[in-house]
XYZ file of C-alpha atoms in Angstrom:
563
model
C -100.487 46.549 17.566
C -98.652 49.851 17.138
C -96.567 51.717 14.578
C -92.817 52.198 14.817
C -91.707 55.710 15.820
C -90.656 58.386 13.292
C -92.410 56.582 10.455
C -90.086 53.521 10.572
C -91.923 50.245 10.070
C -90.594 46.945 11.285
C -89.168 44.747 8.536
C -91.270 41.973 10.041
C -94.440 44.016 9.633
C -96.227 44.527 12.961
C -94.077 43.772 15.985
C -94.282 40.218 17.231
C -93.157 41.327 20.689
C -95.752 41.915 23.395
C -96.989 45.483 23.506
C -94.768 47.595 25.764
C -95.978 50.359 28.038
C -96.034 53.825 26.447
C -92.624 55.493 26.362
C -92.435 59.212 27.046
C -88.652 59.291 26.588
C -85.404 57.629 27.448
C -84.674 57.375 31.159
C -82.096 59.943 32.356
C -79.566 57.340 33.471
C -79.697 55.561 30.093
C -79.495 58.893 28.299
C -76.374 59.831 30.257
C -74.861 56.430 29.456
C -75.695 56.888 25.771
C -74.229 60.408 25.594
C -70.993 59.272 27.237
C -70.719 56.384 24.779
C -71.387 58.677 21.813
C -68.681 61.079 22.925
C -66.142 58.242 23.190
C -67.101 56.907 19.751
C -66.583 60.155 17.847
C -63.165 60.649 19.458
C -61.816 57.282 18.304
C -60.278 57.005 14.802
C -59.165 53.368 14.909
C -61.682 51.390 12.844
C -61.105 48.184 14.792
C -61.522 49.956 18.132
C -64.643 51.766 16.912
C -66.337 48.538 15.841
C -65.561 46.809 19.134
C -66.683 49.837 21.141
C -69.983 50.107 19.220
C -70.850 46.493 19.980
C -69.983 46.762 23.664
C -71.914 50.001 24.120
C -74.957 48.611 22.276
C -74.962 45.613 24.578
C -74.764 47.849 27.652
C -77.394 50.430 26.748
C -79.888 47.858 25.421
C -79.555 45.432 28.308
C -78.813 42.562 25.889
C -76.832 39.502 26.869
C -75.309 39.170 23.389
C -74.503 41.845 20.798
C -72.911 41.906 17.373
C -72.211 44.306 14.517
C -72.286 42.991 10.974
C -70.230 45.306 8.757
C -71.300 45.475 5.111
C -68.740 45.951 2.345
C -69.069 48.159 -0.724
C -70.816 45.333 -2.595
C -73.519 44.762 0.029
C -71.936 41.612 1.458
C -71.341 40.859 5.122
C -67.659 41.766 5.472
C -66.988 41.579 9.214
C -68.867 40.245 12.218
C -67.814 41.764 15.524
C -69.484 40.259 18.589
C -69.552 40.614 22.365
C -70.977 38.510 25.185
C -69.622 35.025 24.402
C -66.494 33.538 25.913
C -63.689 32.183 23.759
C -64.631 28.547 24.340
C -68.189 29.134 23.103
C -66.952 31.031 20.054
C -64.530 28.209 19.228
C -67.292 25.595 19.595
C -69.594 27.449 17.203
C -67.007 27.519 14.407
C -67.001 29.944 11.470
C -68.660 33.328 11.913
C -72.042 34.016 10.280
C -72.122 34.879 6.575
C -75.377 36.818 6.474
C -78.159 34.266 6.179
C -81.558 34.202 7.870
C -82.455 37.245 9.945
C -78.943 38.614 9.594
C -79.307 38.533 5.840
C -82.824 40.018 6.037
C -81.383 43.143 7.651
C -78.644 43.292 5.015
C -81.166 43.040 2.182
C -83.810 45.252 3.809
C -82.207 47.615 6.333
C -85.140 48.279 8.650
C -85.584 47.757 12.370
C -86.617 44.231 13.395
C -87.833 43.597 16.966
C -89.009 40.099 17.893
C -90.300 38.588 21.113
C -89.519 35.025 19.994
C -86.834 34.708 17.352
C -87.504 31.058 16.509
C -91.070 31.792 15.381
C -89.981 34.157 12.601
C -89.970 32.505 9.172
C -86.646 34.152 8.265
C -84.771 32.563 11.144
C -82.138 30.088 9.887
C -81.553 28.437 13.268
C -78.245 28.104 15.082
C -75.177 25.899 14.569
C -74.237 23.252 17.151
C -72.748 24.723 20.303
C -74.506 28.062 19.867
C -76.145 29.400 23.067
C -79.974 29.649 23.014
C -81.395 32.990 21.901
C -85.024 34.068 21.977
C -85.604 37.829 21.930
C -84.067 39.852 19.094
C -83.489 43.476 18.107
C -81.853 44.420 14.814
C -81.031 48.050 13.893
C -79.291 49.348 10.722
C -76.190 51.507 11.080
C -76.283 54.282 8.491
C -74.135 57.203 7.411
C -76.276 59.562 5.351
C -77.918 57.264 2.772
C -75.299 54.494 2.992
C -75.907 51.432 5.152
C -72.608 50.516 6.812
C -73.869 47.553 8.796
C -76.391 46.292 11.295
C -76.509 45.933 15.053
C -77.871 42.580 16.292
C -78.974 42.261 19.934
C -80.417 39.156 21.589
C -81.512 37.851 24.982
C -82.594 40.946 26.899
C -81.594 40.642 30.530
C -84.506 39.999 32.859
C -86.186 37.607 30.459
C -88.590 39.994 28.796
C -88.665 41.214 25.205
C -86.852 44.315 23.966
C -88.966 47.442 24.475
C -89.604 50.508 22.406
C -87.228 52.407 24.709
C -84.512 49.823 23.949
C -85.149 50.301 20.262
C -84.968 54.091 20.534
C -81.720 54.133 22.473
C -80.052 51.671 20.066
C -81.264 53.711 17.085
C -79.728 56.836 18.629
C -76.494 54.930 19.169
C -76.605 53.642 15.568
C -76.679 57.213 14.215
C -73.508 58.105 16.101
C -71.958 54.743 15.267
C -72.541 55.373 11.555
C -70.627 58.642 11.678
C -67.869 57.114 13.804
C -67.415 54.117 11.479
C -67.431 56.359 8.387
C -64.839 58.703 9.910
C -62.652 55.801 11.019
C -62.828 54.301 7.528
C -61.772 57.587 5.936
C -58.910 57.914 8.395
C -57.847 54.306 7.836
C -57.851 54.789 4.066
C -55.755 57.937 4.404
C -53.213 56.129 6.581
C -53.130 53.190 4.165
C -52.613 55.474 1.166
C -49.765 57.190 2.943
C -48.185 53.805 3.733
C -48.508 52.653 0.101
C -46.995 55.911 -1.173
C -44.096 55.624 1.249
C -43.559 51.993 0.224
C -43.552 52.997 -3.467
C -40.817 55.544 -2.836
C -38.785 53.097 -0.754
C -39.037 50.243 -3.251
C -37.888 52.562 -6.045
C -34.768 53.429 -4.069
C -34.089 49.823 -3.116
C -34.421 48.613 -6.698
C -31.498 50.840 -7.629
C -29.349 49.106 -4.999
C -30.572 45.546 -5.701
C -29.073 43.768 -8.673
C -31.130 40.583 -8.752
C -34.701 40.741 -10.061
C -35.722 37.878 -7.795
C -34.711 39.852 -4.702
C -36.688 42.851 -5.925
C -39.845 40.813 -6.558
C -39.516 39.165 -3.148
C -39.374 42.602 -1.573
C -42.453 43.659 -3.573
C -44.374 40.565 -2.433
C -43.422 41.132 1.214
C -44.549 44.772 1.089
C -47.871 43.905 -0.572
C -48.585 41.199 2.023
C -47.876 43.587 4.891
C -49.776 46.630 3.612
C -52.731 44.673 2.190
C -52.974 42.742 5.482
C -52.970 39.522 3.463
C -52.191 35.972 4.516
C -50.317 35.056 1.348
C -48.969 36.732 -1.797
C -47.475 35.206 -4.922
C -45.861 36.648 -8.045
C -46.553 34.500 -11.109
C -44.782 34.713 -14.478
C -45.443 32.995 -17.830
C -43.922 29.533 -18.223
C -43.824 27.925 -21.699
C -45.752 26.669 -23.404
C -49.072 27.683 -21.822
C -48.570 27.730 -18.052
C -47.903 30.167 -15.241
C -45.362 29.563 -12.498
C -44.986 31.069 -9.020
C -41.618 32.808 -9.079
C -41.905 34.503 -5.676
C -44.146 33.851 -2.657
C -44.618 35.524 0.714
C -46.635 34.484 3.738
C -48.215 31.218 4.836
C -46.732 28.065 3.256
C -44.703 30.156 0.826
C -42.178 27.377 0.278
C -44.921 25.079 -1.018
C -46.188 27.766 -3.385
C -42.751 28.569 -4.775
C -42.351 26.935 -8.171
C -46.021 25.886 -8.376
C -46.932 25.585 -12.070
C -50.468 25.617 -13.478
C -52.359 26.252 -16.769
C -52.937 29.850 -17.794
C -56.413 29.263 -19.222
C -59.229 30.127 -16.828
C -56.919 31.422 -14.106
C -57.373 34.641 -12.164
C -53.816 35.750 -12.926
C -54.186 35.255 -16.675
C -57.450 37.224 -16.678
C -55.660 40.180 -15.083
C -52.769 39.874 -17.538
C -55.116 39.729 -20.541
C -57.227 42.720 -19.497
C -54.405 44.722 -17.948
C -56.664 45.453 -14.966
C -56.843 44.251 -11.398
C -59.879 42.509 -9.944
C -61.235 41.140 -6.674
C -62.803 37.733 -6.035
C -65.027 38.149 -2.989
C -65.761 34.521 -2.280
C -63.760 31.438 -3.246
C -65.050 27.981 -2.446
C -68.347 26.061 -2.593
C -70.407 29.244 -2.575
C -68.471 30.830 -5.433
C -69.940 31.087 -8.908
C -68.886 28.520 -11.492
C -67.886 31.440 -13.691
C -65.287 32.692 -11.224
C -61.672 32.313 -12.453
C -59.480 29.725 -10.757
C -57.165 30.963 -8.000
C -53.978 28.893 -7.776
C -53.468 29.768 -4.095
C -56.234 27.291 -3.218
C -53.955 24.436 -4.295
C -51.956 25.035 -1.104
C -54.128 27.147 1.215
C -57.888 27.447 1.950
C -58.011 30.989 0.612
C -61.580 32.395 0.565
C -61.030 35.855 -0.936
C -58.386 37.202 -3.301
C -57.318 40.109 -5.449
C -54.976 40.165 -8.437
C -53.291 42.858 -10.501
C -50.912 42.667 -13.450
C -47.187 43.355 -13.218
C -46.990 45.596 -16.265
C -43.999 46.624 -18.336
C -44.126 49.395 -20.924
C -45.754 47.207 -23.559
C -47.346 44.196 -21.852
C -47.974 42.379 -18.588
C -44.901 40.422 -17.520
C -46.789 38.562 -14.810
C -49.306 39.092 -12.036
C -49.430 39.486 -8.265
C -52.083 37.357 -6.546
C -53.070 38.210 -2.959
C -55.196 36.015 -0.670
C -56.875 35.912 2.717
C -58.151 32.961 4.717
C -61.544 32.315 6.345
C -62.687 34.959 8.801
C -60.974 37.821 6.987
C -62.895 40.520 5.077
C -62.839 40.686 1.284
C -60.474 43.142 -0.356
C -61.998 46.500 -1.217
C -61.721 48.459 -4.457
C -59.627 50.992 -2.588
C -57.173 48.305 -1.455
C -56.932 47.006 -5.001
C -56.294 50.470 -6.395
C -53.528 51.223 -3.879
C -51.828 47.860 -4.388
C -52.055 48.171 -8.161
C -50.506 51.639 -8.093
C -47.664 50.314 -5.948
C -47.069 47.396 -8.332
C -47.026 49.745 -11.334
C -44.470 51.955 -9.606
C -42.318 48.931 -8.771
C -42.530 47.625 -12.351
C -41.553 51.031 -13.712
C -38.628 51.241 -11.311
C -37.529 47.761 -12.427
C -37.541 48.863 -16.068
C -35.648 52.065 -15.312
C -33.058 50.177 -13.246
C -32.654 47.554 -15.990
C -32.187 50.261 -18.620
C -29.627 52.038 -16.473
C -27.720 48.811 -15.841
C -27.741 48.071 -19.562
C -26.283 51.500 -20.329
C -23.623 51.068 -17.659
C -22.803 47.596 -18.961
C -22.450 48.919 -22.508
C -20.179 51.716 -21.299
C -17.969 49.256 -19.417
C -17.836 46.914 -22.408
C -16.899 49.788 -24.733
C -14.126 50.811 -22.393
C -12.867 47.235 -22.138
C -12.933 46.900 -25.911
C -10.844 50.082 -26.241
C -8.273 48.806 -23.731
C -8.203 45.397 -25.435
C -7.617 47.020 -28.837
C -4.790 49.150 -27.436
C -3.161 46.096 -25.880
C -3.495 44.127 -29.084
C -2.495 46.853 -31.543
C 0.351 48.406 -29.576
C 1.602 46.483 -26.559
C 1.528 42.955 -28.002
C 3.116 44.063 -31.265
C 5.991 45.813 -29.488
C 6.553 42.921 -27.081
C 6.391 40.501 -30.014
C 8.961 42.567 -31.915
C 11.221 42.632 -28.878
C 10.875 38.869 -28.577
C 11.878 38.354 -32.210
C 14.929 40.539 -31.671
C 15.955 38.499 -28.647
C 15.361 35.268 -30.563
C 17.614 36.526 -33.406
C 20.340 37.528 -30.950
C 20.135 34.133 -29.241
C 20.603 32.363 -32.601
C 23.732 34.417 -33.315
C 25.225 34.253 -29.842
C 28.033 31.710 -29.347
C 28.760 32.354 -25.687
C 27.731 29.145 -23.824
C 26.574 31.144 -20.782
C 24.771 34.024 -22.518
C 22.977 31.971 -25.196
C 20.846 29.868 -22.776
C 20.006 33.041 -20.866
C 18.755 34.719 -24.035
C 16.646 31.635 -24.759
C 15.024 31.906 -21.335
C 14.211 35.561 -21.990
C 12.553 34.599 -25.288
C 10.373 32.053 -23.457
C 9.468 34.671 -20.849
C 8.460 37.058 -23.635
C 6.199 34.328 -25.064
C 4.618 33.879 -21.623
C 4.068 37.619 -21.345
C 2.370 37.691 -24.741
C 0.152 34.788 -23.660
C -0.792 36.582 -20.433
C -1.662 39.739 -22.341
C -3.841 37.726 -24.731
C -5.631 36.161 -21.715
C -6.154 39.648 -20.307
C -7.652 40.789 -23.624
C -9.984 37.759 -23.571
C -11.014 38.529 -19.984
C -11.723 42.159 -20.845
C -14.441 40.996 -23.218
C -16.188 39.233 -20.310
C -18.653 41.392 -18.296
C -17.291 39.889 -15.088
C -14.095 37.916 -14.536
C -14.349 34.178 -14.278
C -12.805 34.032 -10.822
C -15.565 36.251 -9.381
C -18.290 34.105 -10.957
C -16.601 30.981 -9.617
C -16.417 32.456 -6.154
C -20.094 33.482 -6.119
C -21.345 30.088 -7.290
C -18.980 28.267 -4.951
C -20.226 30.423 -2.064
C -23.848 29.653 -3.007
C -23.115 25.911 -3.003
C -21.284 26.146 0.334
C -24.154 28.112 1.871
C -26.726 25.545 0.704
C -24.701 22.652 2.133
C -23.727 24.362 5.370
C -24.099 22.073 8.354
C -24.630 18.958 6.213
C -22.433 15.881 6.669
C -21.400 15.579 3.024
C -18.327 16.346 0.929
C -18.828 19.058 -1.701
C -16.639 19.447 -4.779
C -16.926 22.124 -7.454
C -15.656 22.435 -11.016
C -15.896 25.034 -13.802
C -15.259 24.567 -17.518
C -15.169 26.808 -20.567
C -15.557 30.572 -21.015
C -18.062 31.857 -18.482
C -18.682 35.202 -20.195
C -22.380 34.365 -20.664
C -22.723 33.492 -16.995
C -22.774 37.152 -16.011
C -26.108 37.746 -17.758
C -27.621 34.660 -16.112
C -25.822 34.852 -12.775
C -29.081 35.263 -10.836
C -30.528 32.121 -12.427
C -27.265 30.189 -11.971
C -27.067 31.131 -8.295
C -30.676 30.043 -7.716
C -30.098 26.736 -9.528
C -26.940 25.963 -7.558
C -28.517 26.906 -4.242
C -31.770 24.992 -4.790
C -30.057 21.972 -6.369
C -27.559 21.551 -3.533
C -30.241 22.282 -0.922
C -32.475 19.580 -2.429
C -29.616 17.086 -2.188
C -28.989 17.983 1.452
C -32.674 17.665 2.433
C -33.815 14.646 0.445
C -30.955 12.618 -1.071
C -29.263 11.234 2.082
C -25.976 11.668 0.207
C -22.399 11.684 1.503
C -20.864 13.323 -1.597
C -22.109 15.876 -4.100
C -20.281 17.303 -7.107
C -21.149 20.608 -8.766
C -19.980 21.347 -12.311
C -20.726 24.585 -14.192
C -19.716 24.596 -17.852
C -20.136 26.885 -20.832
C -19.357 26.915 -24.533
C -20.491 29.020 -27.473
C -23.896 27.355 -27.616
C -25.004 26.533 -24.088
C -24.612 27.077 -20.374
C -25.018 24.098 -18.032
C -25.158 23.273 -14.344
C -24.735 19.613 -13.353
C -25.131 18.310 -9.799
C -24.293 14.666 -9.094
C -24.720 12.951 -5.710
C -24.373 9.428 -4.302
C -27.721 9.468 -2.481
C -30.945 7.494 -2.805
C -31.898 8.730 -6.291
C -34.913 10.596 -7.632
C -37.230 7.583 -7.676
C -36.992 7.161 -3.924
C -36.543 10.806 -2.859
C -39.144 12.135 -5.303
C -39.165 15.590 -6.919
C -39.939 18.612 -4.760
C -41.629 21.968 -5.283
C -38.373 23.928 -5.403
C -37.338 22.003 -8.499
C -40.369 23.333 -10.366
C -38.915 26.791 -9.950
C -35.689 25.584 -11.578
C -37.704 24.035 -14.413
C -39.503 27.333 -14.915
C -36.193 29.223 -15.017
C -34.848 26.867 -17.664
C -37.988 26.829 -19.843
C -38.269 30.614 -19.662
C -34.854 30.798 -21.369
C -35.597 28.039 -23.864
C -33.734 25.369 -21.920
C -34.630 22.332 -19.843
C -34.222 20.637 -16.497
C -33.307 16.931 -16.563
C -33.479 14.664 -13.505
C -32.117 11.114 -13.764
C -30.906 8.306 -11.536
C -27.312 7.123 -11.943
C -26.687 3.464 -12.894
C -24.306 3.018 -9.956
C -26.529 4.828 -7.458
C -27.273 8.425 -6.688
C -28.907 11.086 -8.828
C -27.998 13.708 -11.412
C -29.577 17.117 -12.003
C -28.774 18.853 -15.291
C -29.956 22.432 -15.885
C -29.132 23.656 -19.383
C -30.016 26.758 -21.440
C -29.074 27.625 -25.043
C -27.025 30.807 -25.167
C -28.153 31.778 -28.664
C -31.853 31.739 -27.687
C -31.227 33.235 -24.278
C -29.133 36.116 -25.501
């Protein structure tokens, strides 16, 4: 038995490999190969390329048939597993990548060189999954940068059938030193690029918020940006839904339509924890291996998400919701740095939303003040003078005896009454933030867009003063679009009628069709979003079947509570 060079002892104790011949140094050809590989590594700043290159070079210089690099995250968990030597069919047959058990985990827990002549005889070996190629000899070497362990190189099945030698160990250790520096540099560069991307996105979203009027569009843009920059599979924005639930208002990524409108209890959820503490957090492992104390992640109701991060969507005084980000199996866990950058972006977006809302409120107040001034002038001056002129004409008509002139004067009096009525209507319209015709056109266009291409007849109707509809136009548009779309997709209807009505107390959208009815078609996830919109404003969503066939959707909110 012999000691490991430079004072490094094998994690297995004495080497279980047969004793190799004394090594005076690395052969010149291997040294040249190693130096060339080291030069290429330090020149590459792409983290993905560096990891792949390290594995391939380690396999070449060690003479191994199979090689892998297990990257360790900031919490000491196996984050990535990059491998080389197996074809795609073999990889697919094996299934999920290793998670750091057995010998792989031994190197993670105790980062020291392990060199074995027969892998199966080591008590730490956890065996192989079905379809895995046979492996006997083994060499494991930590990859360090200063005092930090970044990962481990795993090499198996030395070509020629013999065990790995001391020379193999030395050359891989030399490579690991360079690999540690290369990985660390690539990580720093990647973080710098990511920070720059997040900062640029923060500036862009602030500008876009000024141009966007609908909060839903803004949040959708936020979710899309977070998914792209965080390299996530799915993102959702959840908001409180009375009495004690959360609801997905916006989703981006895989199966986003199924997530949209998903409603679940606040208690024990990851999103609520972030909203309560005002701080973001990362869940490294979701699933059977997760702790029972881990908060529930609603994304798992639709997708097999295995890691997630969440951060609150904060206003000036409190969290208005949360953004939940997820990745599927085979993806690394989110880092603290990723969480910090995403949280900063979300804070900037929330601040921009508040500033834009405040600016719009000021502009709305200015417009309303100006309309009130014009309305007062019309009422106090124009109407009074026209009314006086009308009375004069009416008096002249009563005194006139000419059979031709008297009827003409009567017609002029009626025209003056019409003019006064039109001016009064104009005064009434000036008190509305947006004219009723424009609101009608926007809702009619939304209904037409949702029913485009469908073989059904659409009719629309509007009743009452729609002044309150301006404040809730975003909600109304979403209700009309989703309600009509649901009819097109699921009701098998030939006719659908849309009616939007308002009075002093409430605002209502009613959609009636002649289709199969709710009992047969069943409710769908998009309707939960409409329910959330109604409950958020103190209203309700009612779905009922019609006695003579078909279905009715009624979405109603109280204006007094909503205002």
